[in-house]
Coordinates of C-alpha atoms and ligand atoms in Angstrom, one line a residue:
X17 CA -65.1 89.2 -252.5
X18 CA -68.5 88.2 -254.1
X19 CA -68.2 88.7 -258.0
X20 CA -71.3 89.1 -258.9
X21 CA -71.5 92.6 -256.5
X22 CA -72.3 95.7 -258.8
X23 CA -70.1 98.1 -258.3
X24 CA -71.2 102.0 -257.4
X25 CA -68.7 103.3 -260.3
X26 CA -69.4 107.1 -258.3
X27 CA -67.7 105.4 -255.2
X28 CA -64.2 107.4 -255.6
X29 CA -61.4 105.4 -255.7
X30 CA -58.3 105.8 -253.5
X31 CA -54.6 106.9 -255.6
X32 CA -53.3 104.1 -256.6
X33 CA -50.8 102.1 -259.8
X34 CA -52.6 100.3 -262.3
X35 CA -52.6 96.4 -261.4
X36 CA -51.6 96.7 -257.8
X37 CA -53.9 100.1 -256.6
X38 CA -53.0 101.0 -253.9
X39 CA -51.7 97.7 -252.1
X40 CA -47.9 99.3 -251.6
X41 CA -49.4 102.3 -249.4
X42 CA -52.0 99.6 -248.0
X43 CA -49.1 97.3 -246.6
X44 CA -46.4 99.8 -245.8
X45 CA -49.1 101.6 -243.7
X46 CA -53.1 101.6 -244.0
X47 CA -53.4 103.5 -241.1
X48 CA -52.1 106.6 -242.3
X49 CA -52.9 105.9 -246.2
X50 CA -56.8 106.2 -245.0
X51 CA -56.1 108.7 -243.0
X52 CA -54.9 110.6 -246.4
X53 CA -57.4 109.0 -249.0
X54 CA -60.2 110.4 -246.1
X55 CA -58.9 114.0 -246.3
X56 CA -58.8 113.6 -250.2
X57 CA -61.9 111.3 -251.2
X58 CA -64.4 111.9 -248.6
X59 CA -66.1 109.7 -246.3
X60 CA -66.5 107.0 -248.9
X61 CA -63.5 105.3 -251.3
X62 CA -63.1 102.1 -252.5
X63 CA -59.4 100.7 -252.0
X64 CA -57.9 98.3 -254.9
X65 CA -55.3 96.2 -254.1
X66 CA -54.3 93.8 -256.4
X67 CA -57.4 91.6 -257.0
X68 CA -58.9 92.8 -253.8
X69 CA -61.4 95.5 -253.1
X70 CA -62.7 97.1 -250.3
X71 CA -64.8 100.4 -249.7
X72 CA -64.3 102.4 -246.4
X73 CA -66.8 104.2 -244.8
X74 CA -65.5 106.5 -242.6
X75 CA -65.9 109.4 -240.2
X76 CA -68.6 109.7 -237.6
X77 CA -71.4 109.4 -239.7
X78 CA -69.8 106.3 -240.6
X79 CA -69.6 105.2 -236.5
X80 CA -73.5 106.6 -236.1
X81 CA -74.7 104.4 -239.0
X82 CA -72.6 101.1 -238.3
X83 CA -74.3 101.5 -234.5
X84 CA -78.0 103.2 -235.1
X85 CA -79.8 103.1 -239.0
X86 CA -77.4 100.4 -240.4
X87 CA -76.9 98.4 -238.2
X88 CA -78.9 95.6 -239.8
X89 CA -76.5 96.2 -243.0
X90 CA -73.2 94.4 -242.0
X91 CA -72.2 90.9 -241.1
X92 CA -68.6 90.0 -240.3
X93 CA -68.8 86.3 -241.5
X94 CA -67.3 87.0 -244.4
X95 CA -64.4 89.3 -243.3
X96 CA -63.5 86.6 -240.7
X97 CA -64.8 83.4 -242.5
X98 CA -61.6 82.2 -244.0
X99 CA -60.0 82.0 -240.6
X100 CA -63.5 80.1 -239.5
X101 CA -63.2 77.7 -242.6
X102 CA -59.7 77.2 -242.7
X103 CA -59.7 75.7 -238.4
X104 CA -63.6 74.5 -238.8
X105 CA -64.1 76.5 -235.9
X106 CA -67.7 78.0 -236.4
X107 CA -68.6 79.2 -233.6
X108 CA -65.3 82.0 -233.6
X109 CA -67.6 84.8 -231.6
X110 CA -65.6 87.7 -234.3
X111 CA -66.8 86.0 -237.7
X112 CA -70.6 85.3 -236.3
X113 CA -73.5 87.3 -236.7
X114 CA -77.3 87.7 -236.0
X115 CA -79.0 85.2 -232.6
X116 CA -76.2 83.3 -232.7
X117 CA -73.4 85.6 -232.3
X118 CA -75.7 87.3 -229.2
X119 CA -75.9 83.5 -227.5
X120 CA -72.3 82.5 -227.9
X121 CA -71.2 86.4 -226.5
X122 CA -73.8 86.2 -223.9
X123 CA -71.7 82.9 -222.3
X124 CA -68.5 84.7 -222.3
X125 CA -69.8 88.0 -221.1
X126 CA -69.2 87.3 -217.4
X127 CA -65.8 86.4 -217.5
X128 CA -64.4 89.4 -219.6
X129 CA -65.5 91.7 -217.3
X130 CA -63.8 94.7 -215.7
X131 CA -64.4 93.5 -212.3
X132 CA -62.4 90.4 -212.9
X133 CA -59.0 92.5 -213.3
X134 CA -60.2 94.3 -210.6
X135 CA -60.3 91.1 -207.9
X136 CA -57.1 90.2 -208.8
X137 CA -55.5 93.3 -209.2
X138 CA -52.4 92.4 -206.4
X139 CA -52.0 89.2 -208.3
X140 CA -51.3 91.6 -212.0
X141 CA -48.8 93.5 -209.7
X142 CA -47.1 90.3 -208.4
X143 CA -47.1 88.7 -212.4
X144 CA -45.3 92.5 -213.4
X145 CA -42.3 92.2 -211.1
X146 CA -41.7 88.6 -211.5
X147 CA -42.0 89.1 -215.3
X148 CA -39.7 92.5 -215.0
X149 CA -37.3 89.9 -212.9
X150 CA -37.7 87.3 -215.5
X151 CA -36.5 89.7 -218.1
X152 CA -33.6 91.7 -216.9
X153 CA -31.8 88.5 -215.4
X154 CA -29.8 88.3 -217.9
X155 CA -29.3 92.7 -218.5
X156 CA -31.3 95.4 -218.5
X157 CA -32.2 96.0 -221.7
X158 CA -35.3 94.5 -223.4
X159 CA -37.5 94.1 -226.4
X160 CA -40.5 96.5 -225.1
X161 CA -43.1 94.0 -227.7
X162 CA -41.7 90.8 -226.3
X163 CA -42.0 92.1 -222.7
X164 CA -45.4 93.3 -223.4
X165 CA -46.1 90.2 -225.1
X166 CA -45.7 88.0 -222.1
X167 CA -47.1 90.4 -219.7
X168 CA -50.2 90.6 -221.5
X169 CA -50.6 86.8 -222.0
X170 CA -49.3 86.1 -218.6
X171 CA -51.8 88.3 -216.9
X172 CA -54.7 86.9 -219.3
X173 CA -53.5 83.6 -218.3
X174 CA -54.5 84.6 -214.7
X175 CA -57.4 85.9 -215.3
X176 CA -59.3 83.5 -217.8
X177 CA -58.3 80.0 -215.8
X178 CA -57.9 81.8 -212.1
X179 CA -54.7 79.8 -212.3
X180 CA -50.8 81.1 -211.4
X181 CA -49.6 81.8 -214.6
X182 CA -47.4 79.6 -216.3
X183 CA -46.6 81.5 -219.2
X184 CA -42.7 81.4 -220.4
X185 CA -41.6 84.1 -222.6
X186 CA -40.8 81.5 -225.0
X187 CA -44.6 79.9 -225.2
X188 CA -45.9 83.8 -225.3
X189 CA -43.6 83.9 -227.9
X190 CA -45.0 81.1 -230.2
X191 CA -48.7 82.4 -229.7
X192 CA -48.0 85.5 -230.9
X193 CA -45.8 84.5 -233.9
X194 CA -48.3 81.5 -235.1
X195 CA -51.1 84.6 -234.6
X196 CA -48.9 86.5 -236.7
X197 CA -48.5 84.6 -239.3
X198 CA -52.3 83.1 -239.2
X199 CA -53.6 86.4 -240.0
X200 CA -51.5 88.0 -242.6
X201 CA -52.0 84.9 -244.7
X202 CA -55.7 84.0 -243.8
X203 CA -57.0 87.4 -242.5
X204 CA -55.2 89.5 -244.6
X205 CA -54.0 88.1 -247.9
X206 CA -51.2 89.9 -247.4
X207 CA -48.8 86.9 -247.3
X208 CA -49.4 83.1 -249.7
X209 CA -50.4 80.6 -248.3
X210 CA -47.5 78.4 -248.7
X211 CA -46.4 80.2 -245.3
X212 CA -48.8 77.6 -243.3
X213 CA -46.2 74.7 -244.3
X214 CA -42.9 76.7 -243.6
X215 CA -40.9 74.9 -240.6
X216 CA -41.3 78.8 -238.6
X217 CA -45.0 78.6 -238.9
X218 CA -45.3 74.3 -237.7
X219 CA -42.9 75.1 -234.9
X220 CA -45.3 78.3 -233.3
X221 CA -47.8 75.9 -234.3
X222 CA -46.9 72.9 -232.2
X223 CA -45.6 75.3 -229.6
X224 CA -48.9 76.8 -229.3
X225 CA -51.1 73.7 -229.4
X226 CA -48.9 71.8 -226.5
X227 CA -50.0 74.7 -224.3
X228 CA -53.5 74.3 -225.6
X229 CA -53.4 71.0 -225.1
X230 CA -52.2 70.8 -221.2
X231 CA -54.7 73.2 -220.7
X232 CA -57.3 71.1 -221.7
X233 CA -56.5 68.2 -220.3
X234 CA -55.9 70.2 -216.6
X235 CA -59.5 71.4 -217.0
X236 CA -60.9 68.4 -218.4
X237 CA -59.5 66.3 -214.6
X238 CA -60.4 68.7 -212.4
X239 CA -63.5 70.9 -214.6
X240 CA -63.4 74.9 -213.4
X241 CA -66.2 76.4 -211.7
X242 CA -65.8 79.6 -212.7
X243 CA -64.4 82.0 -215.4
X244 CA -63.4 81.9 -219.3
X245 CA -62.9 77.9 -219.6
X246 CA -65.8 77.4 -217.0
X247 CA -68.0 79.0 -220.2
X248 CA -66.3 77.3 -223.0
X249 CA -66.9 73.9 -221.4
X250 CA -70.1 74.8 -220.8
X251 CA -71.2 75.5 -224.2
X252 CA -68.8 72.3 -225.7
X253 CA -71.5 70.1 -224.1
X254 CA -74.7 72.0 -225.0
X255 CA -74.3 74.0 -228.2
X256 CA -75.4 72.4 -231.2
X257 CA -72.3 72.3 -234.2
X258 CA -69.8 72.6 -231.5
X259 CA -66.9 71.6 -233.5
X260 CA -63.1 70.2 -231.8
X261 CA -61.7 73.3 -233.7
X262 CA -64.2 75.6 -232.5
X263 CA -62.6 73.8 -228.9
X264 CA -59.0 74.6 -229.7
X265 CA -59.9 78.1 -231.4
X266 CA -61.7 78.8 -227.7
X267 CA -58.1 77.7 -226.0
X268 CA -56.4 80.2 -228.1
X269 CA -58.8 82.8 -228.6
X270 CA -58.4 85.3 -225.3
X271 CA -54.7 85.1 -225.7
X272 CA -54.8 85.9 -229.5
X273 CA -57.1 88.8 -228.4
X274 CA -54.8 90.2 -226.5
X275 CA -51.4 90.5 -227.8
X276 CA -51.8 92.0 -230.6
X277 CA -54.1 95.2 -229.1
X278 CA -53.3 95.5 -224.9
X279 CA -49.6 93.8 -225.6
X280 CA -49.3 96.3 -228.5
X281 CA -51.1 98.8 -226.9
X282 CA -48.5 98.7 -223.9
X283 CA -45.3 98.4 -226.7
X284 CA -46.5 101.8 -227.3
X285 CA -46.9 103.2 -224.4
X286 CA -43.6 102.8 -223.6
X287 CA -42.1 104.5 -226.3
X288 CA -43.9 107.3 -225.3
X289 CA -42.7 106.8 -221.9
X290 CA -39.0 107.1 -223.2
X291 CA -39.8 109.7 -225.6
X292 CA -42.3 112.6 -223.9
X293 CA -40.0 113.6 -220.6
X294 CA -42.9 115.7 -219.8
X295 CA -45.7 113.9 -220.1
X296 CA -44.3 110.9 -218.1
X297 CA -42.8 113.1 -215.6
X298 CA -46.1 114.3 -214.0
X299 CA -47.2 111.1 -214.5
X300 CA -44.7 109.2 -211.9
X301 CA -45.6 112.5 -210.1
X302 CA -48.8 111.4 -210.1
X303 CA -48.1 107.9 -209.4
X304 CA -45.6 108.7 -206.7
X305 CA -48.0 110.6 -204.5
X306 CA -50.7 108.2 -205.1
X307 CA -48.4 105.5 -203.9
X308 CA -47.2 107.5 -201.0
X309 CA -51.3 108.3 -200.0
X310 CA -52.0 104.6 -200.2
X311 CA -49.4 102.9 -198.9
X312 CA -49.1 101.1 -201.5
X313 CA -50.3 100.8 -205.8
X314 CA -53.9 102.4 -204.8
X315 CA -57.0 99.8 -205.7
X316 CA -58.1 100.0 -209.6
X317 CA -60.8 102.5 -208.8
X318 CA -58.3 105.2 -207.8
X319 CA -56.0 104.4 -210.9
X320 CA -58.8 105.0 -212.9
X321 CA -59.5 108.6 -211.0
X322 CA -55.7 109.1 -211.6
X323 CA -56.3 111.9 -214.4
X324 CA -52.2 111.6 -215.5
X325 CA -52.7 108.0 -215.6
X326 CA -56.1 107.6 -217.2
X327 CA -55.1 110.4 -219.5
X328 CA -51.6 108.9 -220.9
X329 CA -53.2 105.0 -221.1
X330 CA -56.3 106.7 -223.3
X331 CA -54.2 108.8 -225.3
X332 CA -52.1 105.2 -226.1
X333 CA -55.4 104.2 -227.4
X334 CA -56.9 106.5 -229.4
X335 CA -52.9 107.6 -231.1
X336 CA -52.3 104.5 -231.4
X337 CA -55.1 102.5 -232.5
X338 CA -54.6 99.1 -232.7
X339 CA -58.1 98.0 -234.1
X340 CA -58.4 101.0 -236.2
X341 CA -61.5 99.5 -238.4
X342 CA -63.9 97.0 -238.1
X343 CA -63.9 94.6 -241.0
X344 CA -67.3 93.8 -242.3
X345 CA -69.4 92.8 -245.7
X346 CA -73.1 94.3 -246.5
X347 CA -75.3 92.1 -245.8
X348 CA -78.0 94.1 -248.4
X349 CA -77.9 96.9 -250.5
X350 CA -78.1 100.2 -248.6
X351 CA -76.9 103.9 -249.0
X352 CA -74.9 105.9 -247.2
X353 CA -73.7 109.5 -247.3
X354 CA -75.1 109.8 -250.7
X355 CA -73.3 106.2 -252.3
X356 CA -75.1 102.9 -252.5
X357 CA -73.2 99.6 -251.4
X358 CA -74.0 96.6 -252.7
X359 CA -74.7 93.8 -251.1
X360 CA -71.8 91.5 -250.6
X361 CA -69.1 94.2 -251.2
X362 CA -66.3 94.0 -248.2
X363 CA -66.4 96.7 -246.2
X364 CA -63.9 98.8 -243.6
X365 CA -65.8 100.5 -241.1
X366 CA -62.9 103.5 -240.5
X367 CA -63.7 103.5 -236.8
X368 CA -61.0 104.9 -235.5
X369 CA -60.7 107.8 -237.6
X370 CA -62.6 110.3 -235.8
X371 CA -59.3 109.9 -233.0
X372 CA -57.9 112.0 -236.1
X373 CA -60.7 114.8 -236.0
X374 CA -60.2 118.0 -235.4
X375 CA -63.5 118.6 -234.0
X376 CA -63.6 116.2 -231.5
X377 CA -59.6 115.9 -230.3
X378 CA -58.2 119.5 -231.4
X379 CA -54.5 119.6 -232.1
X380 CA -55.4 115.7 -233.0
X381 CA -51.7 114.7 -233.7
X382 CA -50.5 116.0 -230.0
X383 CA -50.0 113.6 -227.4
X384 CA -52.0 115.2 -224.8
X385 CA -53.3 113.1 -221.6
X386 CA -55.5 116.0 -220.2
X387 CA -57.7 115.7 -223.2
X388 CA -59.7 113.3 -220.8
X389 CA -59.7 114.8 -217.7
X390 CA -63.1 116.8 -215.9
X391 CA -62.7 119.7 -217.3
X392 CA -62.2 118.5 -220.9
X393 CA -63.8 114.9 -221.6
X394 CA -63.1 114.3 -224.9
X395 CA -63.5 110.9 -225.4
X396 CA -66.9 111.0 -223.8
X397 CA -68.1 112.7 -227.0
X398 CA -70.8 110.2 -228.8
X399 CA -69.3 107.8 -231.0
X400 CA -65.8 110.5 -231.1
X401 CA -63.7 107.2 -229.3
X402 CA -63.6 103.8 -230.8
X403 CA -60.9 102.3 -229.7
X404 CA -62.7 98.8 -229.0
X405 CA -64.9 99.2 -232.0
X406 CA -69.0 99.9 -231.8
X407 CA -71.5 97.8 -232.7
X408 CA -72.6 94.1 -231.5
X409 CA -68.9 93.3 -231.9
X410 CA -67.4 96.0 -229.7
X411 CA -64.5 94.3 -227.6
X412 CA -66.2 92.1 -225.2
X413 CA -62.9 92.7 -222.8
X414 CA -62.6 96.3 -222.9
X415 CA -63.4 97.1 -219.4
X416 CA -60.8 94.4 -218.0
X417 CA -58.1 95.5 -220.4
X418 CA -58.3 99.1 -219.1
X419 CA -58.4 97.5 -216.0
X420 CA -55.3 95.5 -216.5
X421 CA -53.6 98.3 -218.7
X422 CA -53.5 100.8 -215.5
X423 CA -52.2 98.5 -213.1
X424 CA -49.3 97.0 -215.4
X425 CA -48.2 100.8 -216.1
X426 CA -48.4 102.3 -212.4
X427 CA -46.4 99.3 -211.5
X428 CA -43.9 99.5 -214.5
X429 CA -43.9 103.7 -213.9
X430 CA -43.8 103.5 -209.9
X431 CA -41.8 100.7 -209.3
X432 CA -38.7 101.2 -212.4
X433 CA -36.9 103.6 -214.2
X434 CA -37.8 102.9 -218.1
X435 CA -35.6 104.8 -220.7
X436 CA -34.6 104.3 -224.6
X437 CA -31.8 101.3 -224.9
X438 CA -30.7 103.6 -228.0
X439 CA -31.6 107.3 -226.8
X440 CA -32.3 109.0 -229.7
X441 CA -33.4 106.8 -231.7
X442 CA -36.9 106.9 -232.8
X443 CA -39.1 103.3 -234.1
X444 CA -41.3 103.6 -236.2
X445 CA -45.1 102.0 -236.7
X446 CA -45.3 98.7 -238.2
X447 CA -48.2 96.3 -239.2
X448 CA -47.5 93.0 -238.6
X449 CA -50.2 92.4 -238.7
X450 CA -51.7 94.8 -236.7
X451 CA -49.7 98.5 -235.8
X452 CA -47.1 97.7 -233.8
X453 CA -43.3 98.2 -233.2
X454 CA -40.5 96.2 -233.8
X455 CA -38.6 93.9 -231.8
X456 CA -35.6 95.9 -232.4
X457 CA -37.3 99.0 -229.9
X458 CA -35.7 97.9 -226.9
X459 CA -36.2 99.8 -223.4
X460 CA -33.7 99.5 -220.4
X461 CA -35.6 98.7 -217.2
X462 CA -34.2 99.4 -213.8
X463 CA -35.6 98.7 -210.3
X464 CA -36.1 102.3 -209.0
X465 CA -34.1 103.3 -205.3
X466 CA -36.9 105.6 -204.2
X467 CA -38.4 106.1 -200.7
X468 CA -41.8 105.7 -201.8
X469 CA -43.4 102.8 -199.4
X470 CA -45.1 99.8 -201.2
X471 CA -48.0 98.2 -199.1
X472 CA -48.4 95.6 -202.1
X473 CA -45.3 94.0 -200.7
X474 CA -47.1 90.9 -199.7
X475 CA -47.8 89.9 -203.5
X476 CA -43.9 91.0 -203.9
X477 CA -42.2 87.7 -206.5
Ligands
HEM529 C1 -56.3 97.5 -225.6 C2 -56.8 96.4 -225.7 C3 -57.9 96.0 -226.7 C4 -58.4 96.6 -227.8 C5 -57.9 98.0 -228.3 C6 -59.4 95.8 -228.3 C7 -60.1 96.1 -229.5 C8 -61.1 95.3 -230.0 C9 -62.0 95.7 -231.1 C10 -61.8 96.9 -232.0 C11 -62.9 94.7 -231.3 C12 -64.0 94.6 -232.3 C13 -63.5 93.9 -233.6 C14 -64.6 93.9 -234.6 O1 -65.6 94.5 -234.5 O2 -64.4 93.2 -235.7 C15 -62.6 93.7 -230.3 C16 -63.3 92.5 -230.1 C17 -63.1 91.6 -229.1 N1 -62.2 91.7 -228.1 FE1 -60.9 93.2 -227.8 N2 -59.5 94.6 -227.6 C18 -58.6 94.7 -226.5 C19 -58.4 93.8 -225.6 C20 -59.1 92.6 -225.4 C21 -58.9 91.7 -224.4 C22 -57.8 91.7 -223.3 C23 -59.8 90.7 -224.5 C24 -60.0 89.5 -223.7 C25 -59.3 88.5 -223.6 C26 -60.6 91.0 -225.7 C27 -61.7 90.3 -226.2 C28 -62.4 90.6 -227.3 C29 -63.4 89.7 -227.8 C30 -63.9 88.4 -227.3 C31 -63.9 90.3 -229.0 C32 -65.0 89.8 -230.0 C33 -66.3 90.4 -229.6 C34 -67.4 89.9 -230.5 O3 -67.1 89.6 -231.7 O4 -68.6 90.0 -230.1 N3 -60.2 92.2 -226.2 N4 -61.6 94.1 -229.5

């Protein structure tokens, strides 16, 4: 953080211990410490945590501004610059800003797309049985986050190089754990640096770049015409400053982006699975009949008009908010609700903290899928559901991750039984470095006997 920032001393500050503030509650769990300090402080707190500062805005004043008045008052440079500095990769689309940012998006924008989920939607189903197969070869029982994990980056795999995935568990794996470890230290602060030269953290590492590094050389013989790469080759011949870590970062970048919110996202959808009977039971309902109509897992369009289905994936995201703030610094002084900010002071944008609102999702802390069907809507409120941020940065793959997030789960809930490995036993959140659970929830998958005819049998592994 900028030193030479004056401070707003009437900016309340969050409950906290002398020397470390509040960086205990912050670690253990910041999603439900700003939850608190929000109901306590108001809109606006400033959170200490050792050495480290940030103010929150939050609320939906907070979402209007970051997207209408202010939206000329943040940059995310310097939230994400140490991650740019540390891999010289400056052209990371999250830490850019202004004409720039707009230009580099604008290349990627075609191949993030719903539709692209969509076209290959019998392909997803085919890459969820084989990785279902894959898992319970050796038993039943699995870690939900490490299946998740590979399902995710599996089905990304497909999707970015329009290739047959070759993603093993193992690979998935080291992505996620040299992610993992990248961000708490870099993004974070929340671990030393000395981390980047323990033999864990090289191992991931090499892991992680041998799969970047086939990947590049596959595209580099025999260039793609289409999709993610097709883009990032693109712009490595004609944008100026294109750096060989900005070319690695690009190799890396759509898988990091999607572990840790769909592969998360799923982890958590499956505990709810094993632990709201009713809810899931009206959704395989659902799913049964739907199957039973169609011959088949309908086409992504129906799933989407599935209100169970659309309901219990939406609910995942706004309970369960993976991204549940936008990290930003002021780019100028400005005031808001009643406080000034000064320029340079590092900023969380609280987006997700109207999911927590009474006025917009009543009964907020009930799991509720019908909250989004016809009748009620309520994530169609303005600015009332972030889960994929606002403003320029809003997730560039939201669209095909809903996409990709119903068709994993009608396969998953149509084509196997799912219950808790340890019935009972409840897991809690963790951040690691995003909310998450650990590897020790563990579902037990098993192929389900019912009558229920699958036209998709063609894609069948
Ligand atoms: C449930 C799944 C997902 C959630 C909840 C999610 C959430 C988010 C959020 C909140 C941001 C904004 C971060 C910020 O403003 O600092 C973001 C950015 C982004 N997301 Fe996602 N995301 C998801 C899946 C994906 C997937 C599957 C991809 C594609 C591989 C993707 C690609 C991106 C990209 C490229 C950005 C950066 C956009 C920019 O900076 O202009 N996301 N995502």
């Amino acid at each position: 953080m900028n030193e030479n920032v004056l401070k707003d001393p009437t900016i309340p500050v969050a409950d906290g211990v002398p020397l470390l503030g509040s960086a205990v509650s912050m670690l253990r769990n910041p999603l439900q410490f700003l939850r608190q300090q929000q109901a306590k402080q108001g809109p606006v707190f400033r959170v200490k945590a050792g050495p480290r500062e940030l103010v929150i805005l939050s609320g939906w004043d907070a979402v209007k501004f970051m997207n209408e008045d202010g939206k000329d008052c943040f940059v995310s440079n310097e939230f994400w610059g140490k991650l740019t500095r540390f891999w010289q990769c400056p052209h990371f689309l999250s830490a850019m800003d202004g004409s720039e940012h707009i230009e580099v998006r604008r290349n990627f924008k075609s191949s993030m797309v719903r539709g692209a989920a969509i076209e290959r939607q019998e392909d997803i189903i085919r890459i969820v049985r084989d990785t279902v197969a894959s898992y319970t070869e050796q038993g039943d029982t699995v870690s939900a986050r490490s299946l998740t994990r590979t399902l995710t980056n599996s089905e990304l795999f497909l999707l970015m190089t329009g290739n047959w995935p070759t993603v093993e568990p193992s690979v998935a794996r080291s992505i996620a754990e040299y992610q993992r470890i990248t961000f708490n230290v870099l993004v974070l602060g929340k671990w030393p640096r000395l981390m980047l030269l323990s033999p864990w953290y090289l191992w991931h590492k090499r892991q992680s770049f041998k799969f970047v590094r086939e990947l590049q050389q596959q595209f580099e013989t025999s260039p793609p015409t289409s999709g993610f790469f097709k883009a990032v080759m693109d712009i490595k011949g004609k944008m100026p400053g294109f750096t060989p870590g900005d070319y690695d970062f690009m190799f890396l970048a759509p898988f990091w982006a999607g572990l840790d919110t769909l592969g998360a996202g799923l982890t958590f959808l499956l505990r709810e699975v094993v632990e709201n009977p009713q809810a899931t039971a009206r959704l395989i309902t659902e799913l049964d009949q739907a199957v039973l109509e169609h011959g088949g897992i309908p086409d992504a369009e129906t799933l989407r008009k599935l209100p169970e289905l659309f309901g219990f994936c939406m609910e995942i995201l706004r309970l369960y908010p993976v991204a549940f703030g936008n990290g930003r610094s002021a780019s100028k002084d400005f005031e808001f609700s009643g406080y000034k900010i000064k320029k340079g002071e590092n900023l969380l944008v609280f987006t997700t903290s109207t999911h927590f609102d009474e006025a917009f999702f009543p009964n907020p802390e009930c799991f509720d899928p019908r909250r989004y069907d016809k009748e009620h809507n309520q994530h169609r409120q303005r600015y009332a559901f972030n889960p994929f941020g606002r403003g320029p940065h809003i997730c560039l793959g939201a669209g095909m991750a809903e996409s990709m997030m119903l068709t994993t789960v009608a396969t998953l809930l149509s084509e196997y039984n799912i219950s808790a490995a340890e019935p009972g036993k409840h897991y809690d959140m963790i951040f690691d470095p995003s909310p998450t659970l650990s590897d020790r929830f563990k579902v037990r998958i098993q192929k389900r006997h019912s009558n229920v005819p699958t036209d998709n049998s063609k894609t069948s592994g």
